[in-house]
Amino acid sequence: MLGLEGQDIRQSNFGWSPVYVDSNLGVLSIGFMLPDPDEAVIWRGPRKKGLIKNFLKEVYWNELDFLVVDSPPGTSDEHISIVQCLGATGMDGAIIVTTPQQVSLIDVRKEINFCKKVGVKVLGVVENMSGLSQPVMDFKFVRMTETGEHIDVSEWVREYFKEKAPELQDLIACSEVFDSSSGGAEKMCREMGVPFLGKVPLDPQICKAAEEGRSCFIDQKCGVGAPALKIIIEKLIENNEFSRVLLNNAYAS
Amino acid sequence: MADGDIPEDANEHCPGTQSESAGKSDACEGCPNQEACATAPKGPDPDLVVIAERMANVKHKILVLSGKGGVGKSTFSAQLSFALAAMNLQIGLLDIDICGPSIPKMLGLEGQEIHQSNLGWSPVYVDDNLGVMSIGFMLPDPDEAVIWRGPRKNGLIKNFLKEVYWNELDFLVVDAPPGTSDEHISIVQCLGATGIDGAIIVTTPQQVSLIDVRKEINFCKKVGVKVLGVVENMSGLCQPLMDFKFMRTTETGEHIDVSERVREYLKEKAPELQNLIACSEVFDSSSGGAEKMCREMEVPFLGKVPLDPQLCKAAEEGRSCFIDKKCQVSAPALKIIIEKMIENNGFSSMLVDSA
């Protein structure tokens, strides 16, 4: 997702070097250590714990304003290990990502309670895949026959719009996809007393950016997803007074 | 064999904790585990004998795996179980996702408890022929996180297999958490001896998901579990055009809801557009998606299930998607996939027997 596939970790006398995207964005992952990316890593808990500890002991990050730790889903070995190892040095908190479905929210409540139990502040919850928003003209249009078959009528529909209803052409069509009539993550956050950072819609362009290892903020392609993410990240910075870090950096440069 | 046999702090050339020479070989000198290995009992694990007895009347076992979380694995396991039960087969559904047990909700069994009989732990029954077991039934508070390391999770999985009285089953469907770790190693080690028919792997179309499916396929190959096939879930969104909301973007970047107006317009000026279905790919599959990956990895591709808001609803409400006509896009797709799986693996004869 950072466009670093196939890269290796180098060692210096300071320790393991992160793999750099830019001079100010370094990445470390077991992904860089696998000779064959298709090879399954079939490790039990203790061995995973050992690697996480090694990452924390051996990697030379130099000076960082932020260390972002991406963990797997759940509340098991990796999560216990990272909290035990990093806790003493101070963790600002955790952001929890979910989708709107009730089954996802059930597990988010567990994550929130995990954080409470181990003393990690919940910086907030992000509701991802929060509906699909896409320009109407980017859809395919299908007619279903009596026999249940699907016939692609996209060309015809586009011609039709162009001729008879040009003003409909630049509409955005939205579908909720995952039912959030029970209130979604926002309501759950109110109930659990944690901040709700915002919603990110399903944006095919964000998926593309992720696949291609690009930032979604650089060009205008992620028209729906990028603004949503931006609002969320700014809210996170504001809520936790990280703004001072930005100001310091602005003066420093 | 999986690396779980060699402890993290073992000496180089460790023979493995289960080996006959464990704790006794030259390589073991000075290893912190030496005494434990030397004194631990060797030979067949007695628990496996108990498990074999429990599984004696279980005809077929299917694991449902995924590389990533959130791809719809549990939804698939639940609907697969509903579908098989509807064929008059005896079905057991075992949920071994300890941290995030979704199965009770998806079968409409939230809040239920496990009862014990002299025969063992009773599964919770949806219908006479569909029984379910999950840690979800054992949590006093559903919001309470289960913060267990691997060994404790392994212990519970073993207990499920030793203690649960399934009676006779045509199929035991095992819903696993995402990944290739403790739970997966344990279920293969414990059930492997009694025969696992194979694994179905659920994915979404994105490349990042497919990377992890390749790992799952290689896990299966490594531990000797046949891959029954791969299901590509969330494979595009198809929804009646009239079910969408319509927004106009202003110059200032705001979105205004114009749905009402659009519906009126279509009703008056373009009624023939009203019963169209609009489809979006959502997750780019221009690199070929799961189907191409299956050809490359030489495993069966079972089919695609589109993102269907009605399927999500059915999952939330713990219903089978096959009973009514609501899941008009996803239910037919799931049906084709399940029938293909049955056909490919010679399970059809069982259906004839049951009928």
Coordinates of C-alpha atoms in Angstrom, one line a residue:
Chain A
M1 CA 0.0 0.0 0.0
L2 CA 3.0 2.3 0.1
G3 CA 4.4 1.2 -3.3
L4 CA 7.3 -0.7 -1.7
E5 CA 6.8 -4.3 -2.8
G6 CA 9.9 -6.2 -3.3
Q7 CA 12.1 -3.9 -1.2
D8 CA 14.6 -5.3 1.4
I9 CA 15.5 -4.2 4.9
R10 CA 19.1 -3.0 5.2
Q11 CA 21.2 -3.1 8.3
S12 CA 23.4 -0.3 9.4
N13 CA 25.5 0.0 12.6
F14 CA 22.6 1.8 14.1
G15 CA 20.2 -1.2 13.5
W16 CA 17.7 -2.2 10.9
S17 CA 16.8 0.6 8.5
P18 CA 13.2 1.3 7.7
V19 CA 12.4 1.3 4.0
Y20 CA 11.8 4.9 3.0
V21 CA 9.0 6.1 0.7
D22 CA 10.3 9.6 1.0
S23 CA 13.0 11.0 3.2
N24 CA 10.4 11.6 6.0
L25 CA 8.3 8.4 5.7
G26 CA 9.9 5.2 6.7
V27 CA 8.2 1.8 6.8
L28 CA 8.9 -1.5 8.5
S29 CA 7.0 -4.8 7.9
I30 CA 7.6 -8.5 7.9
G31 CA 6.5 -8.1 4.3
F32 CA 10.0 -6.9 3.5
M33 CA 11.6 -10.1 5.0
L34 CA 9.7 -12.8 3.0
P35 CA 11.7 -14.3 0.2
D36 CA 8.5 -15.4 -1.5
P37 CA 5.5 -13.1 -1.0
D38 CA 3.1 -16.0 -1.5
E39 CA 4.7 -18.0 1.3
A40 CA 2.3 -18.3 4.3
V41 CA 3.7 -17.2 7.7
I42 CA 2.4 -20.0 9.9
W43 CA 3.6 -18.9 13.3
R44 CA 2.0 -19.4 16.7
G45 CA 1.8 -16.5 19.1
P46 CA 5.2 -16.7 20.9
R47 CA 7.1 -16.5 17.6
K48 CA 5.0 -13.5 16.4
K49 CA 5.7 -11.9 19.8
G50 CA 9.4 -12.4 19.3
L51 CA 9.4 -10.6 15.9
I52 CA 7.4 -7.7 17.2
K53 CA 9.9 -7.3 20.0
N54 CA 12.7 -7.5 17.5
F55 CA 11.1 -4.8 15.4
L56 CA 11.0 -2.5 18.5
K57 CA 14.5 -3.4 19.7
E58 CA 16.4 -3.4 16.4
V59 CA 14.9 -0.8 14.1
Y60 CA 16.6 2.6 13.9
W61 CA 13.9 5.1 13.4
N62 CA 16.0 8.2 14.2
E63 CA 13.8 11.1 15.3
L64 CA 10.1 10.7 14.6
D65 CA 7.1 13.0 15.2
F66 CA 4.7 10.1 14.8
L67 CA 5.1 6.3 14.9
V68 CA 1.9 4.7 13.3
V69 CA 1.5 1.1 14.2
D70 CA -0.8 -1.0 11.9
S71 CA -1.9 -4.1 13.7
P72 CA -3.9 -7.2 12.6
P73 CA -7.6 -7.5 13.5
G74 CA -8.6 -8.8 16.9
T75 CA -7.2 -8.7 20.5
S76 CA -4.6 -11.3 20.7
D77 CA -0.9 -11.9 20.9
E78 CA 0.2 -9.0 18.6
H79 CA -2.0 -6.5 20.5
I80 CA -1.0 -7.7 23.9
S81 CA 2.7 -7.6 22.9
I82 CA 2.7 -4.1 21.4
V83 CA 0.9 -2.7 24.4
Q84 CA 3.3 -4.4 26.8
C85 CA 6.4 -3.4 24.9
L86 CA 5.4 0.2 23.9
G87 CA 3.2 1.0 26.9
A88 CA 6.1 2.0 29.2
T89 CA 7.4 4.5 26.7
G90 CA 3.9 6.0 26.4
M91 CA 1.3 5.5 23.7
D92 CA -0.9 8.5 22.7
G93 CA -3.7 6.2 21.8
A94 CA -5.5 4.0 19.3
I95 CA -7.7 4.7 16.3
I96 CA -10.2 2.0 15.6
V97 CA -11.4 1.4 12.1
T98 CA -14.8 -0.3 11.4
T99 CA -17.5 -0.7 8.8
P100 CA -21.1 0.2 9.5
Q101 CA -22.6 -3.3 9.9
Q102 CA -23.7 -4.4 13.4
V103 CA -21.4 -7.4 13.3
S104 CA -18.5 -5.0 12.9
L105 CA -19.7 -2.7 15.6
I106 CA -19.9 -5.7 18.0
D107 CA -16.2 -6.3 17.5
V108 CA -15.4 -2.6 17.8
R109 CA -17.0 -2.5 21.2
K110 CA -14.6 -5.3 22.2
E111 CA -11.7 -3.3 20.8
I112 CA -12.7 -0.3 22.8
N113 CA -12.9 -2.4 25.9
F114 CA -9.6 -3.9 25.2
C115 CA -8.1 -0.4 25.1
K116 CA -9.8 0.5 28.3
K117 CA -8.6 -2.6 30.0
V118 CA -4.9 -2.1 28.9
G119 CA -5.0 1.6 29.5
V120 CA -4.7 2.8 25.9
K121 CA -6.7 6.0 25.1
V122 CA -9.2 5.7 22.3
L123 CA -8.4 8.6 20.0
G124 CA -11.5 7.8 18.0
V125 CA -13.4 5.5 15.6
V126 CA -13.4 5.7 11.8
E127 CA -16.4 4.3 9.9
N128 CA -15.0 3.0 6.7
M129 CA -16.9 1.7 3.6
S130 CA -19.6 4.0 4.7
G131 CA -21.7 3.8 1.6
L132 CA -20.8 4.0 -2.0
S133 CA -20.7 7.3 -3.8
Q134 CA -19.9 7.4 -7.4
P135 CA -20.7 9.6 -10.4
V136 CA -23.8 8.2 -12.1
M137 CA -22.0 8.0 -15.5
D138 CA -19.4 5.6 -13.9
F139 CA -22.0 2.9 -13.3
K140 CA -22.9 0.0 -15.6
F141 CA -26.6 -0.3 -16.3
V142 CA -28.2 -3.7 -16.6
R143 CA -31.7 -4.8 -17.5
M144 CA -33.0 -8.0 -16.0
T145 CA -35.1 -10.2 -18.4
E146 CA -38.0 -12.4 -17.3
T147 CA -35.7 -15.4 -17.4
G148 CA -33.4 -13.7 -14.9
E149 CA -30.7 -12.9 -17.3
H150 CA -28.8 -9.6 -17.2
I151 CA -28.4 -7.5 -20.3
D152 CA -25.9 -4.7 -20.4
V153 CA -27.7 -1.5 -21.6
S154 CA -25.0 1.0 -20.4
E155 CA -24.4 2.5 -23.9
W156 CA -28.0 3.0 -24.5
V157 CA -28.5 4.7 -21.1
R158 CA -25.6 7.0 -21.6
E159 CA -26.9 8.1 -25.0
Y160 CA -30.3 8.6 -23.4
F161 CA -29.0 10.8 -20.6
K162 CA -26.9 12.8 -23.1
E163 CA -29.9 13.5 -25.3
K164 CA -32.9 13.6 -23.1
A165 CA -31.6 14.4 -19.6
P166 CA -28.2 16.1 -19.8
E167 CA -28.5 17.7 -16.4
L168 CA -28.6 14.2 -14.8
Q169 CA -25.2 13.4 -16.2
D170 CA -23.2 15.0 -13.4
L171 CA -25.1 13.6 -10.5
I172 CA -23.5 11.4 -7.9
A173 CA -25.4 8.2 -7.0
C174 CA -25.1 6.9 -3.5
S175 CA -25.9 3.6 -1.9
E176 CA -25.7 2.8 1.7
V177 CA -24.5 -0.8 1.0
F178 CA -24.1 -1.8 4.7
D179 CA -27.3 -1.0 6.6
S180 CA -26.6 1.6 9.3
S181 CA -30.2 2.1 10.4
S182 CA -29.2 1.1 13.9
G183 CA -27.1 4.2 14.0
G184 CA -23.8 3.0 12.8
A185 CA -20.5 3.8 14.4
E186 CA -21.5 7.3 15.4
K187 CA -24.2 6.1 17.7
M188 CA -22.0 3.4 19.1
C189 CA -19.3 6.0 19.9
R190 CA -21.9 8.1 21.8
E191 CA -22.9 5.0 23.8
M192 CA -19.3 4.0 24.6
G193 CA -18.1 7.6 25.3
V194 CA -15.4 7.7 22.7
P195 CA -14.8 10.2 19.9
F196 CA -16.3 9.6 16.5
L197 CA -13.8 10.8 13.9
G198 CA -16.0 10.4 10.8
K199 CA -17.1 8.4 7.8
V200 CA -15.1 7.3 4.7
P201 CA -17.3 6.2 1.8
L202 CA -16.4 3.2 -0.4
D203 CA -14.5 5.0 -3.1
P204 CA -13.2 2.8 -6.0
Q205 CA -10.5 5.4 -6.5
I206 CA -9.2 5.0 -3.0
C207 CA -9.0 1.2 -3.6
K208 CA -7.0 2.0 -6.7
A209 CA -4.7 4.3 -4.9
A210 CA -4.1 1.6 -2.2
E211 CA -3.4 -1.0 -4.9
E212 CA -1.0 1.3 -6.6
G213 CA 0.7 2.4 -3.4
R214 CA -0.2 6.1 -3.8
S215 CA -1.3 8.8 -1.5
C216 CA -5.0 9.6 -2.2
F217 CA -4.3 13.3 -1.4
I218 CA -2.0 14.1 -4.2
D219 CA -4.3 14.3 -7.2
Q220 CA -8.0 14.9 -7.5
K221 CA -8.9 11.3 -8.4
C222 CA -10.3 10.3 -5.0
G223 CA -13.0 12.9 -5.2
V224 CA -15.2 11.3 -2.5
G225 CA -12.8 9.5 -0.3
A226 CA -9.9 11.9 0.1
P227 CA -11.9 14.9 1.5
A228 CA -13.5 12.5 4.0
L229 CA -10.1 11.2 5.1
K230 CA -8.7 14.7 5.3
I231 CA -11.5 15.9 7.7
I232 CA -11.0 12.8 9.9
I233 CA -7.2 13.3 10.2
E234 CA -7.6 17.0 10.9
K235 CA -10.1 16.2 13.6
L236 CA -7.7 13.7 15.1
I237 CA -4.9 16.3 15.1
E238 CA -7.2 19.0 16.6
N239 CA -8.7 16.7 19.3
N240 CA -5.3 15.6 20.6
E241 CA -3.5 18.9 20.3
F242 CA -1.0 17.5 17.8
S243 CA -1.4 20.9 16.0
R244 CA 1.6 22.1 18.0
V245 CA 3.8 19.5 16.2
L246 CA 2.7 20.9 12.8
L247 CA 3.4 24.5 13.9
N248 CA 6.9 23.6 15.1
N249 CA 7.6 21.9 11.9
A250 CA 6.3 24.8 9.9
Y251 CA 8.7 27.1 11.7
A252 CA 11.6 24.6 11.5
S253 CA 11.3 24.5 7.7
Chain B
M1 CA 5.2 -29.4 9.5
A2 CA 4.2 -26.1 10.8
D3 CA 6.8 -24.1 12.7
G4 CA 4.8 -24.2 15.8
D5 CA 6.7 -27.3 17.0
I6 CA 9.9 -25.3 17.4
P7 CA 9.8 -22.8 20.3
E8 CA 11.0 -19.3 19.7
D9 CA 13.9 -19.6 22.1
A10 CA 15.0 -23.1 21.0
N11 CA 18.6 -24.0 20.1
E12 CA 19.6 -24.2 16.5
H13 CA 18.9 -27.7 15.0
C14 CA 16.1 -28.2 17.5
P15 CA 14.5 -31.6 16.6
G16 CA 11.0 -30.3 17.5
T17 CA 9.1 -30.6 20.7
Q18 CA 7.2 -33.6 19.5
S19 CA 10.2 -35.5 18.3
E20 CA 11.3 -38.7 20.0
S21 CA 14.7 -37.1 20.7
A22 CA 13.1 -33.9 22.1
G23 CA 15.2 -32.7 25.0
K24 CA 17.6 -35.6 24.6
S25 CA 19.6 -34.8 21.4
D26 CA 23.0 -33.1 21.4
A27 CA 21.3 -30.0 19.9
C28 CA 19.2 -29.7 23.0
E29 CA 22.1 -29.0 25.4
G30 CA 21.6 -25.7 27.2
C31 CA 18.2 -25.0 25.6
P32 CA 15.8 -23.4 28.1
N33 CA 13.1 -26.0 27.0
Q34 CA 15.4 -29.0 27.4
E35 CA 13.9 -30.3 30.7
A36 CA 10.3 -29.7 29.6
C37 CA 10.9 -31.5 26.3
A38 CA 12.7 -34.4 28.0
T39 CA 10.0 -35.1 30.5
A40 CA 6.9 -34.4 28.4
P41 CA 5.0 -37.5 27.4
K42 CA 5.5 -38.6 23.8
G43 CA 3.3 -40.6 21.5
P44 CA -0.2 -39.8 20.4
D45 CA -2.0 -37.0 22.1
P46 CA -4.8 -38.6 24.2
D47 CA -7.0 -35.6 23.4
L48 CA -6.8 -36.6 19.7
V49 CA -8.4 -39.9 20.6
V50 CA -11.3 -38.2 22.3
I51 CA -11.7 -35.9 19.3
A52 CA -11.7 -38.8 16.9
E53 CA -14.6 -40.3 18.9
R54 CA -16.6 -37.1 18.7
M55 CA -15.9 -36.9 15.0
A56 CA -16.8 -40.5 14.3
N57 CA -20.2 -39.7 13.0
V58 CA -19.3 -36.5 11.2
K59 CA -19.2 -37.3 7.5
H60 CA -17.6 -34.2 6.1
K61 CA -15.6 -31.3 7.5
I62 CA -15.1 -28.0 5.7
L63 CA -13.0 -25.1 6.9
V64 CA -13.9 -21.6 5.8
L65 CA -10.8 -19.4 5.7
S66 CA -9.7 -15.9 4.7
G67 CA -6.5 -14.1 4.4
K68 CA -8.0 -10.8 5.6
G69 CA -10.6 -9.7 8.0
G70 CA -13.9 -8.2 6.9
V71 CA -14.2 -10.0 3.6
G72 CA -17.4 -11.8 4.5
K73 CA -16.1 -15.1 5.6
S74 CA -18.5 -15.5 8.5
T75 CA -21.4 -14.3 6.3
F76 CA -20.5 -17.0 3.8
S77 CA -20.1 -19.7 6.5
A78 CA -23.5 -18.8 7.9
Q79 CA -25.3 -18.8 4.5
L80 CA -23.5 -22.0 3.5
S81 CA -24.8 -23.7 6.7
F82 CA -28.3 -22.4 6.0
A83 CA -28.1 -23.7 2.4
L84 CA -26.9 -27.2 3.4
A85 CA -29.5 -27.4 6.2
A86 CA -32.2 -26.6 3.7
M87 CA -31.2 -29.7 1.8
N88 CA -32.3 -31.8 4.7
L89 CA -28.7 -32.5 5.9
Q90 CA -27.5 -32.5 9.5
I91 CA -25.2 -29.5 9.8
G92 CA -22.9 -28.3 12.6
L93 CA -21.3 -24.9 12.5
L94 CA -18.2 -24.4 14.7
D95 CA -17.0 -20.8 15.2
I96 CA -13.3 -20.8 16.2
D97 CA -12.9 -17.0 15.9
I98 CA -12.2 -16.3 19.6
C99 CA -11.6 -12.6 19.4
G100 CA -14.5 -11.7 17.0
P101 CA -17.1 -14.4 17.1
S102 CA -19.7 -13.2 14.6
I103 CA -21.6 -16.5 14.0
P104 CA -24.2 -16.3 16.9
K105 CA -25.5 -13.0 15.5
M106 CA -25.5 -14.3 11.9
L107 CA -27.6 -17.3 12.8
G108 CA -30.0 -15.2 15.0
L109 CA -28.8 -16.8 18.2
E110 CA -27.5 -13.8 20.2
G111 CA -27.9 -14.2 23.9
Q112 CA -28.2 -18.0 23.8
E113 CA -26.3 -20.2 26.2
I114 CA -24.6 -23.5 25.9
H115 CA -26.3 -26.3 27.8
Q116 CA -24.5 -29.4 29.1
S117 CA -25.9 -32.9 29.0
N118 CA -24.3 -36.2 30.0
L119 CA -23.2 -36.6 26.5
G120 CA -21.3 -33.3 26.5
W121 CA -21.8 -29.6 25.6
S122 CA -24.9 -29.1 23.4
P123 CA -24.7 -27.0 20.3
V124 CA -27.2 -24.2 20.1
Y125 CA -29.8 -25.2 17.5
V126 CA -31.3 -22.9 14.9
D127 CA -33.4 -25.8 13.6
D128 CA -33.3 -29.5 14.5
N129 CA -30.7 -30.0 11.8
L130 CA -28.5 -26.9 12.3
G131 CA -26.5 -26.7 15.5
V132 CA -23.9 -24.0 16.3
M133 CA -21.0 -23.6 18.7
S134 CA -19.1 -20.5 19.4
I135 CA -17.3 -18.7 22.2
G136 CA -19.9 -16.0 21.6
F137 CA -22.3 -18.1 23.7
M138 CA -20.0 -18.2 26.6
L139 CA -19.3 -14.5 27.1
P140 CA -21.3 -13.0 30.0
D141 CA -20.9 -9.6 28.4
P142 CA -20.8 -9.5 24.6
D143 CA -18.8 -6.2 24.7
E144 CA -16.1 -7.8 26.8
A145 CA -12.9 -8.2 24.8
V146 CA -11.4 -11.7 24.8
I147 CA -7.7 -10.9 25.2
W148 CA -6.1 -14.3 25.0
R149 CA -2.7 -15.3 23.8
G150 CA -2.4 -18.3 21.5
P151 CA -2.1 -21.2 24.0
R152 CA -5.3 -20.3 25.7
K153 CA -7.1 -20.0 22.3
N154 CA -5.7 -23.4 21.4
G155 CA -7.1 -24.8 24.6
L156 CA -10.6 -23.6 23.9
I157 CA -10.6 -24.9 20.4
K158 CA -9.4 -28.3 21.7
N159 CA -12.2 -28.2 24.3
F160 CA -14.8 -27.5 21.6
L161 CA -13.6 -30.5 19.7
K162 CA -13.5 -32.8 22.8
E163 CA -16.6 -31.7 24.6
V164 CA -19.3 -30.8 22.1
Y165 CA -21.8 -33.5 21.3
W166 CA -22.7 -33.0 17.7
N167 CA -24.4 -36.4 17.3
E168 CA -24.5 -37.4 13.7
L169 CA -23.5 -34.7 11.1
D170 CA -23.4 -34.7 7.4
F171 CA -21.3 -31.5 7.4
L172 CA -19.3 -29.7 10.1
V173 CA -18.5 -26.2 8.8
V174 CA -15.7 -24.5 10.7
D175 CA -15.6 -20.7 10.6
A176 CA -12.0 -19.6 11.3
P177 CA -10.6 -16.1 12.0
P178 CA -8.6 -14.4 9.3
G179 CA -4.9 -15.4 8.9
T180 CA -2.6 -18.4 9.4
S181 CA -1.9 -18.6 13.1
D182 CA -2.7 -20.5 16.3
E183 CA -6.3 -21.2 15.6
H184 CA -5.6 -22.5 12.1
I185 CA -2.6 -24.6 13.2
S186 CA -4.7 -26.0 16.0
I187 CA -7.8 -26.9 14.0
V188 CA -5.7 -28.7 11.4
Q189 CA -3.6 -30.5 14.0
C190 CA -6.7 -31.6 16.0
L191 CA -9.1 -32.4 13.1
G192 CA -6.5 -33.5 10.5
A193 CA -6.3 -37.0 11.8
T194 CA -10.1 -37.5 11.5
G195 CA -10.0 -36.2 7.9
I196 CA -10.7 -32.7 6.7
D197 CA -12.5 -32.6 3.3
G198 CA -11.0 -29.3 2.5
A199 CA -11.1 -25.5 2.9
I200 CA -13.1 -22.8 1.1
I201 CA -11.2 -19.5 1.0
V202 CA -13.2 -16.2 0.9
T203 CA -11.7 -13.1 -0.5
T204 CA -12.6 -9.7 -2.0
P205 CA -11.3 -8.7 -5.5
Q206 CA -8.6 -6.2 -4.4
Q207 CA -5.0 -7.2 -5.0
V208 CA -4.1 -6.7 -1.4
S209 CA -6.7 -9.4 -0.5
L210 CA -5.5 -11.7 -3.2
I211 CA -1.9 -11.5 -1.9
D212 CA -3.3 -12.9 1.4
V213 CA -5.3 -15.6 -0.4
R214 CA -2.2 -16.9 -2.0
K215 CA -0.7 -17.2 1.5
E216 CA -3.9 -19.1 2.6
I217 CA -3.7 -21.4 -0.4
N218 CA 0.0 -22.1 0.5
F219 CA -0.9 -22.7 4.1
C220 CA -3.4 -25.3 3.0
K221 CA -0.8 -27.0 0.7
K222 CA 1.8 -27.0 3.5
V223 CA -0.5 -28.6 6.1
G224 CA -2.2 -31.0 3.6
V225 CA -5.7 -29.5 3.4
K226 CA -7.3 -29.6 0.0
V227 CA -8.5 -26.2 -1.3
L228 CA -12.2 -26.8 -2.3
G229 CA -12.3 -23.4 -3.9
V230 CA -12.1 -19.7 -3.6
V231 CA -15.1 -17.4 -3.4
E232 CA -14.8 -13.7 -4.5
N233 CA -17.1 -11.7 -2.2
M234 CA -18.1 -8.1 -2.5
S235 CA -17.6 -8.5 -6.2
G236 CA -19.2 -5.3 -7.3
L237 CA -22.4 -3.6 -6.2
C238 CA -25.6 -4.3 -8.1
Q239 CA -28.7 -2.5 -6.9
P240 CA -32.0 -1.3 -8.5
L241 CA -31.4 2.2 -9.8
M242 CA -34.4 3.5 -7.8
D243 CA -32.8 2.3 -4.6
F244 CA -30.0 4.8 -4.9
K245 CA -29.8 8.3 -3.5
F246 CA -28.8 11.1 -5.9
M247 CA -26.6 14.0 -5.0
R248 CA -25.5 17.1 -6.8
T249 CA -22.2 18.7 -6.0
T250 CA -22.2 22.5 -5.7
E251 CA -19.2 24.7 -6.6
T252 CA -18.3 24.9 -2.9
G253 CA -17.9 21.1 -2.8
E254 CA -21.2 20.5 -0.8
H255 CA -23.5 17.7 -1.6
I256 CA -27.2 18.3 -2.0
D257 CA -29.7 15.5 -2.0
V258 CA -31.8 15.7 -5.1
S259 CA -33.2 12.1 -5.0
E260 CA -36.9 13.1 -4.8
R261 CA -36.6 15.3 -7.9
V262 CA -34.7 12.7 -9.9
R263 CA -37.3 10.0 -9.1
E264 CA -40.1 12.3 -10.2
Y265 CA -38.2 13.2 -13.3
L266 CA -37.6 9.6 -14.2
K267 CA -41.2 8.7 -13.5
E268 CA -42.5 11.4 -15.9
K269 CA -39.9 11.6 -18.6
A270 CA -38.1 8.3 -18.6
P271 CA -40.2 5.5 -17.0
E272 CA -38.4 2.8 -18.8
L273 CA -35.2 3.6 -16.9
Q274 CA -37.0 3.0 -13.6
N275 CA -36.5 -0.8 -13.5
L276 CA -32.8 -0.7 -14.4
I277 CA -30.1 -2.2 -12.2
A278 CA -27.0 -0.1 -11.7
C279 CA -23.7 -1.8 -11.1
S280 CA -20.4 -0.6 -9.9
E281 CA -17.2 -2.6 -9.7
V282 CA -16.1 -0.8 -6.4
F283 CA -13.0 -2.9 -5.9
D284 CA -10.9 -2.7 -9.1
S285 CA -10.4 -6.2 -10.5
S286 CA -8.7 -5.2 -13.8
S287 CA -5.7 -7.4 -12.8
G288 CA -8.0 -10.4 -13.1
G289 CA -9.4 -10.8 -9.6
A290 CA -9.7 -14.1 -7.8
E291 CA -10.6 -16.0 -11.0
K292 CA -7.3 -15.4 -12.6
M293 CA -5.4 -16.0 -9.3
C294 CA -7.1 -19.4 -9.0
R295 CA -6.0 -20.4 -12.5
E296 CA -2.4 -19.4 -11.6
M297 CA -2.5 -21.2 -8.3
E298 CA -4.4 -24.2 -9.8
V299 CA -7.3 -24.2 -7.3
P300 CA -11.0 -24.2 -8.2
F301 CA -12.7 -20.8 -8.5
L302 CA -16.2 -21.2 -7.1
G303 CA -17.7 -17.9 -8.1
K304 CA -18.5 -14.3 -7.3
V305 CA -20.9 -12.8 -4.8
P306 CA -21.8 -9.2 -5.4
L307 CA -22.2 -6.6 -2.6
D308 CA -25.8 -6.8 -1.8
P309 CA -27.3 -4.6 0.8
Q310 CA -30.0 -7.2 1.3
L311 CA -27.5 -9.9 2.1
C312 CA -25.9 -7.6 4.7
K313 CA -29.4 -7.1 6.2
A314 CA -30.0 -10.9 6.3
A315 CA -26.7 -11.4 8.0
E316 CA -27.5 -8.7 10.6
E317 CA -30.9 -10.2 11.3
G318 CA -29.6 -13.8 11.4
R319 CA -31.7 -15.0 8.5
S320 CA -31.0 -17.3 5.6
C321 CA -30.8 -15.3 2.4
F322 CA -32.4 -18.1 0.5
I323 CA -35.8 -18.1 2.1
D324 CA -37.5 -15.0 0.6
K325 CA -36.8 -13.1 -2.6
K326 CA -35.1 -10.1 -1.0
C327 CA -31.5 -11.0 -1.8
Q328 CA -32.2 -11.1 -5.5
V329 CA -28.6 -10.4 -6.5
S330 CA -26.6 -12.4 -3.9
A331 CA -28.8 -15.4 -3.2
P332 CA -28.6 -16.8 -6.7
A333 CA -24.9 -16.2 -6.8
L334 CA -24.4 -18.0 -3.5
K335 CA -26.6 -20.9 -4.6
I336 CA -24.5 -21.4 -7.8
I337 CA -21.3 -21.4 -5.7
I338 CA -22.6 -23.9 -3.1
E339 CA -23.9 -26.2 -5.8
K340 CA -20.6 -26.0 -7.6
M341 CA -18.8 -27.0 -4.4
I342 CA -21.1 -29.9 -3.8
E343 CA -20.8 -31.1 -7.4
N344 CA -17.0 -30.7 -7.6
N345 CA -16.5 -32.8 -4.4
G346 CA -18.9 -35.6 -5.0
F347 CA -21.2 -34.6 -2.2
S348 CA -24.3 -34.9 -4.4
S349 CA -24.9 -38.5 -3.5
M350 CA -25.6 -37.4 0.1
L351 CA -28.4 -35.2 -1.1
V352 CA -30.1 -38.0 -2.9
D353 CA -29.8 -40.2 0.3
S354 CA -31.4 -37.4 2.4
A355 CA -34.2 -36.9 0.0

